[in-house]
Coordinates of C-alpha atoms in Angstrom, one line a residue:
D1276 CA 15.0 -59.5 49.5
T1277 CA 18.2 -57.6 48.6
F1278 CA 17.9 -58.9 45.1
F1279 CA 14.3 -57.7 44.7
L1280 CA 15.2 -54.3 46.2
Q1281 CA 18.0 -53.8 43.7
D1282 CA 15.7 -54.8 40.9
N1283 CA 13.1 -52.2 41.9
I1284 CA 15.8 -49.5 42.2
L1285 CA 17.0 -50.3 38.7
R1286 CA 13.5 -50.2 37.3
E1287 CA 12.8 -46.9 38.9
L1288 CA 16.0 -45.4 37.6
E1289 CA 15.2 -46.6 34.1
L1290 CA 11.7 -45.1 34.4
R1291 CA 13.1 -41.7 35.4
S1292 CA 15.6 -41.7 32.6
A1293 CA 12.9 -42.5 30.1
V1294 CA 10.7 -39.7 31.5
Q1295 CA 13.6 -37.2 31.3
E1296 CA 14.4 -38.3 27.7
S1297 CA 10.8 -37.8 26.6
Q1298 CA 10.7 -34.4 28.2
L1299 CA 13.9 -33.4 26.4
N1300 CA 12.5 -34.6 23.1
S1301 CA 9.3 -32.7 23.5
S1302 CA 11.2 -29.4 24.4
P1303 CA 11.0 -26.7 21.7
F1304 CA 14.7 -25.9 22.1
H1305 CA 15.7 -29.5 21.5
F1306 CA 17.2 -30.3 18.1
T1307 CA 16.8 -33.9 17.1
D1308 CA 19.6 -33.7 14.7
A1309 CA 22.3 -33.5 17.4
N1310 CA 25.1 -35.9 16.7
P1311 CA 26.1 -38.6 19.3
S1312 CA 29.3 -36.7 20.3
G1313 CA 27.3 -33.9 21.8
G1314 CA 28.0 -31.2 19.1
W1315 CA 25.5 -29.4 16.9
S1316 CA 24.7 -30.8 13.5
Q1317 CA 24.6 -28.8 10.3
R1318 CA 20.8 -28.3 10.3
S1319 CA 20.7 -27.1 13.9
R1320 CA 23.6 -24.6 13.2
I1321 CA 21.7 -23.2 10.2
E1322 CA 18.5 -22.8 12.3
K1323 CA 20.4 -21.0 15.1
T1324 CA 22.0 -18.7 12.5
K1325 CA 18.6 -17.9 11.0
L1326 CA 17.2 -17.1 14.4
V1327 CA 20.1 -14.7 15.2
S1328 CA 19.8 -13.0 11.7
R1329 CA 16.1 -12.6 12.2
V1330 CA 16.6 -10.8 15.6
I1331 CA 19.3 -8.6 14.1
G1332 CA 17.2 -7.8 11.1
F1333 CA 14.2 -6.9 13.3
L1334 CA 16.4 -4.5 15.4
I1335 CA 17.8 -2.9 12.3
A1336 CA 14.3 -2.5 10.7
T1337 CA 13.0 -0.9 13.9
W1338 CA 15.9 1.5 14.1
L1339 CA 15.5 2.5 10.4
L1340 CA 11.7 3.0 10.9
A1341 CA 12.3 5.3 13.9
V1342 CA 14.9 7.3 12.0
F1343 CA 12.7 7.7 8.9
S1344 CA 9.6 8.5 11.0
N1345 CA 11.6 11.2 12.9
I1346 CA 12.9 12.7 9.6
L1347 CA 9.4 12.6 8.0
F1348 CA 7.2 13.8 10.8
C1349 CA 9.6 16.0 12.9
S1350 CA 12.6 17.2 11.0
I1351 CA 11.0 18.1 7.6
P1352 CA 8.1 20.1 9.2
L1353 CA 10.5 21.8 11.6
I1354 CA 12.9 22.9 8.8
L1355 CA 10.0 24.1 6.6
G1356 CA 8.4 26.0 9.4
R1357 CA 11.7 27.7 10.3
S1358 CA 12.2 28.7 6.6
I1359 CA 8.6 30.1 6.3
L1360 CA 8.8 32.0 9.6
S1361 CA 12.3 33.3 8.9
F1362 CA 11.0 34.7 5.6
I1363 CA 8.1 36.4 7.5
S1364 CA 10.1 37.5 10.5
P1365 CA 14.0 37.4 10.8
T1366 CA 13.8 36.9 14.6
R1367 CA 14.3 33.4 16.0
N1368 CA 11.0 31.7 16.8
D1369 CA 10.0 28.9 19.1
D1370 CA 10.3 25.3 17.8
L1371 CA 6.8 24.5 18.7
Y1372 CA 5.4 27.3 16.6
T1373 CA 7.7 26.4 13.7
F1374 CA 6.6 22.8 13.8
V1375 CA 2.9 23.7 13.7
V1376 CA 3.5 26.0 10.7
G1377 CA 5.6 23.4 8.9
F1378 CA 3.2 20.5 9.6
S1379 CA 0.2 22.6 8.4
F1380 CA 2.2 23.5 5.2
C1381 CA 3.1 19.8 4.5
L1382 CA -0.5 18.7 5.1
S1383 CA -1.9 21.4 2.7
L1384 CA 0.7 20.5 0.1
F1385 CA -0.2 16.8 0.4
Y1386 CA -3.9 17.5 -0.1
L1387 CA -3.2 19.8 -3.1
I1388 CA -1.0 17.1 -4.8
Q1389 CA -3.6 14.4 -4.1
S1390 CA -6.4 16.6 -5.6
I1391 CA -4.4 17.3 -8.7
Y1392 CA -3.5 13.7 -9.1
Q1393 CA -7.1 12.6 -8.8
Q1394 CA -8.2 15.2 -11.4
L1395 CA -5.6 14.1 -13.9
K1396 CA -6.3 10.4 -13.3
A1397 CA -10.0 10.9 -14.0
S1398 CA -9.4 12.6 -17.4
P1399 CA -5.7 12.5 -18.6
T1400 CA -6.1 14.6 -21.8
I1401 CA -4.7 17.9 -22.9
Q1402 CA -8.1 19.6 -22.9
S1403 CA -8.8 18.4 -19.3
A1404 CA -5.4 19.5 -18.2
S1405 CA -6.0 23.0 -19.6
A1406 CA -9.5 23.1 -18.0
L1407 CA -7.8 22.0 -14.8
L1408 CA -5.3 24.8 -15.0
I1409 CA -8.1 27.3 -15.5
K1410 CA -10.0 25.9 -12.7
W1411 CA -7.1 26.0 -10.3
G1412 CA -6.3 29.5 -11.5
R1413 CA -9.8 30.7 -10.4
T1414 CA -9.5 28.8 -7.2
F1415 CA -6.1 30.3 -6.5
S1416 CA -7.3 33.8 -7.1
K1417 CA -10.3 33.3 -4.7
C1418 CA -8.1 31.7 -2.1
A1419 CA -5.5 34.6 -2.4
I1420 CA -8.3 36.9 -1.2
V1421 CA -10.0 34.7 1.4
F1422 CA -7.0 32.9 3.0
P1423 CA -5.0 36.0 4.0
L1424 CA -8.0 37.3 5.8
S1425 CA -9.0 34.0 7.4
F1426 CA -5.6 32.6 8.3
I1427 CA -3.4 35.6 8.7
L1428 CA -5.4 38.7 9.8
I1429 CA -8.0 37.0 12.0
P1430 CA -5.4 34.9 13.9
M1431 CA -3.3 38.1 14.3
L1432 CA -6.2 39.9 15.8
I1433 CA -6.9 37.0 18.2
G1434 CA -3.2 36.8 19.2
N1435 CA -3.2 40.6 19.7
L1436 CA -6.2 40.2 22.1
F1437 CA -4.3 37.6 24.1
H1438 CA -1.3 39.9 24.2
L1439 CA -3.4 42.8 25.3
L1440 CA -5.1 40.7 28.0
M1441 CA -2.1 38.9 29.4
A1442 CA 1.0 41.1 28.8
I1443 CA -0.1 44.8 28.5
P1444 CA -1.6 45.1 32.1
F1445 CA 1.6 43.8 33.6
Q1446 CA 4.0 46.0 31.6
I1447 CA 5.3 49.5 32.3
G1448 CA 3.0 52.2 31.1
V1449 CA 4.5 53.1 27.7
K1450 CA 2.8 54.3 24.5
Q1451 CA 1.7 51.2 22.6
T1452 CA -0.7 50.4 19.7
P1453 CA -3.1 47.5 19.8
F1454 CA -1.6 46.0 16.7
I1455 CA 1.5 43.8 17.2
F1456 CA 2.7 42.2 14.0
D1457 CA 4.6 39.2 15.4
T1458 CA 4.7 35.6 14.5
T1459 CA 4.2 34.7 18.1
S1460 CA 0.9 36.6 18.2
W1461 CA -0.1 34.9 14.9
I1462 CA 0.6 31.4 16.3
N1463 CA -1.2 32.2 19.5
G1464 CA -4.2 33.2 17.5
L1465 CA -4.0 30.3 15.0
I1466 CA -4.1 27.5 17.6
P1467 CA -7.4 28.7 19.2
L1468 CA -8.8 29.4 15.7
Q1469 CA -8.3 25.8 14.7
A1470 CA -9.8 24.6 17.9
A1471 CA -12.8 26.8 17.3
F1472 CA -13.3 25.4 13.8
H1473 CA -13.2 21.8 15.2
L1474 CA -15.7 22.9 17.9
I1475 CA -18.0 24.5 15.3
N1476 CA -17.9 21.4 13.1
R1477 CA -18.9 19.1 15.9
A1478 CA -21.2 21.2 18.0
E1479 CA -24.8 21.6 17.0
L1480 CA -25.4 25.4 17.2
N1481 CA -28.4 27.1 15.7
S1482 CA -26.8 30.2 14.3
T1483 CA -26.8 31.9 10.9
W1484 CA -23.1 32.2 10.8
R1485 CA -22.6 28.5 11.3
A1486 CA -25.1 27.7 8.5
H1487 CA -23.2 29.9 6.1
Y1488 CA -19.9 28.4 7.2
L1489 CA -21.1 24.9 6.7
Q1490 CA -22.6 25.8 3.3
A1491 CA -19.2 27.2 2.1
K1492 CA -17.4 24.2 3.5
H1493 CA -19.9 21.9 1.7
Q1494 CA -19.3 23.7 -1.6
G1495 CA -15.6 23.0 -1.5
I1496 CA -12.6 24.9 -2.4
H1497 CA -13.4 25.1 -6.1
R1498 CA -17.1 26.1 -6.0
F1499 CA -17.5 28.5 -3.0
N1500 CA -19.0 31.9 -3.7
L1501 CA -16.4 34.6 -3.0
L1502 CA -18.8 37.4 -2.2
M1503 CA -21.0 35.2 0.1
V1504 CA -17.9 34.0 2.0
L1505 CA -16.5 37.5 2.5
R1506 CA -19.9 38.9 3.5
D1507 CA -21.3 36.1 5.7
V1508 CA -18.3 34.0 6.9
V1509 CA -15.2 36.2 7.1
G1510 CA -16.7 39.6 7.5
P1511 CA -18.6 39.2 10.8
P1512 CA -15.7 37.8 13.0
L1513 CA -13.3 40.2 11.3
A1514 CA -15.5 43.2 12.1
I1515 CA -16.1 42.1 15.7
L1516 CA -12.4 41.4 16.4
T1517 CA -11.4 44.8 14.9
L1518 CA -14.0 46.6 17.0
I1519 CA -12.9 44.8 20.2
T1520 CA -9.3 45.6 19.4
W1521 CA -9.6 49.2 18.5
L1522 CA -12.5 50.5 20.6
P1523 CA -10.6 50.6 24.0
Y1524 CA -7.5 52.1 22.3
F1525 CA -9.5 54.8 20.5
S1526 CA -11.5 55.6 23.7
C1527 CA -8.6 55.8 26.1
C1528 CA -5.7 57.1 23.9
V1529 CA -7.6 59.4 21.6
V1530 CA -10.8 60.6 23.2
L1531 CA -9.8 60.7 26.9
R1532 CA -6.5 62.3 26.1
Y1533 CA -8.2 65.6 25.6
F1534 CA -9.8 65.4 29.1
I1535 CA -7.2 63.7 31.3
S1536 CA -3.4 63.5 31.3
L1537 CA -1.4 61.2 29.1
E1538 CA -0.2 59.0 32.0
L1539 CA -3.7 58.4 33.3
S1540 CA -5.0 57.6 29.8
E1541 CA -2.3 55.0 29.3
I1542 CA -3.1 53.4 32.7
I1543 CA -6.7 53.2 31.7
Y1544 CA -5.7 51.7 28.4
R1545 CA -3.6 49.1 30.0
Y1546 CA -6.5 47.8 32.1
S1547 CA -9.4 48.5 29.7
Y1548 CA -9.2 45.1 28.0
L1549 CA -9.4 43.2 31.3
V1550 CA -12.2 45.4 32.4
G1551 CA -14.0 44.8 29.1
V1552 CA -13.6 41.0 29.4
G1553 CA -14.8 41.2 33.0
C1554 CA -17.9 43.1 31.9
V1555 CA -18.6 40.5 29.2
L1556 CA -18.2 37.6 31.6
C1557 CA -20.4 39.3 34.2
Y1558 CA -23.1 39.9 31.5
L1559 CA -23.0 36.3 30.4
L1560 CA -23.1 35.1 34.0
I1561 CA -26.0 37.3 34.9
S1562 CA -27.9 36.4 31.8
G1563 CA -27.3 32.7 32.5
I1564 CA -28.6 33.1 36.1
I1565 CA -31.7 35.0 34.8
D1566 CA -32.4 32.3 32.3
W1567 CA -32.0 29.6 34.9
L1568 CA -34.4 31.5 37.3
K1569 CA -37.0 31.8 34.6
L1570 CA -36.7 28.1 33.8
A1571 CA -37.1 27.3 37.5
Q1572 CA -40.1 29.6 37.8
N1573 CA -41.8 28.0 34.8
H1574 CA -41.1 24.5 36.2
I1575 CA -42.5 25.5 39.6
R1576 CA -45.6 27.0 37.9
D1577 CA -46.2 24.0 35.7
E1578 CA -45.8 21.7 38.7
R1579 CA -48.3 23.7 40.8
Y1580 CA -50.7 23.6 37.8
L1581 CA -50.4 19.8 37.6
V1582 CA -50.9 19.4 41.3
A1583 CA -54.0 21.7 41.2
Q1584 CA -55.4 19.8 38.2
R1585 CA -55.0 16.5 40.0
L1586 CA -56.8 17.8 43.1
H1587 CA -59.6 19.2 40.9
N1588 CA -60.0 15.9 39.1
R1589 CA -60.1 14.0 42.4
E1590 CA -62.8 16.3 43.8

């Protein structure tokens, strides 16, 4: 019995060693080229070196990608924005505003270079190059009239309105004008103007101004009609913003000054824009409530008519 017990124990140990050896051979980290002395063979050392070099190369490539992305998408627009705004205004501006200006300039420059490259690639001859120069000269002359009004004066007016609504009522009553030529006001008006353009492009509004705007956008930068754009696209918002900006100032600081004191007219001027915005919001709220009541009245009337018609048909 002792002999058979030792024989079974030896068989079990051999079976366990065979199972462990098979698991070791099937492991992905096991190298079959290991020498009997327990050291690594030449092939296994090369594979280990390749793995380490791949990891190091991946880390270096990730670091270089982060550095170049930071330079391309953050540093260059920020430097260009600071240069442009320092040329316009010598005062120090916020980094967010400078980044928006620099990124917009880089994007516009990229689209311009891409358009010129496509035109030259389509017809790379001298006559086509001269025609392209004439075409871009006309486009530049039209844009030199439209773009300052659209992207400088209108954002400046919007930023002035924000300043008149948010800052003037909480300042000391001093003599001020409704025009504040500052890059901060321009950026404060440019950001909501871009948001309004995106909203107009996506929203389905039945308005004449939106139809003219989409028509000018469909014509493109080379073929748009200058007079139509000035009359129907740029003119109406410019006139409305100028009226909203100058009407309270003219009423309070010019007309009322002949009837009341200077301090009282300046106090009225400080709060006139808030009062005007409150009146507009109240008008919109009241008109919305009236439209909702009319719609509810029509719905009730139609429902009563249908109920009466069903009763009449049943009788």
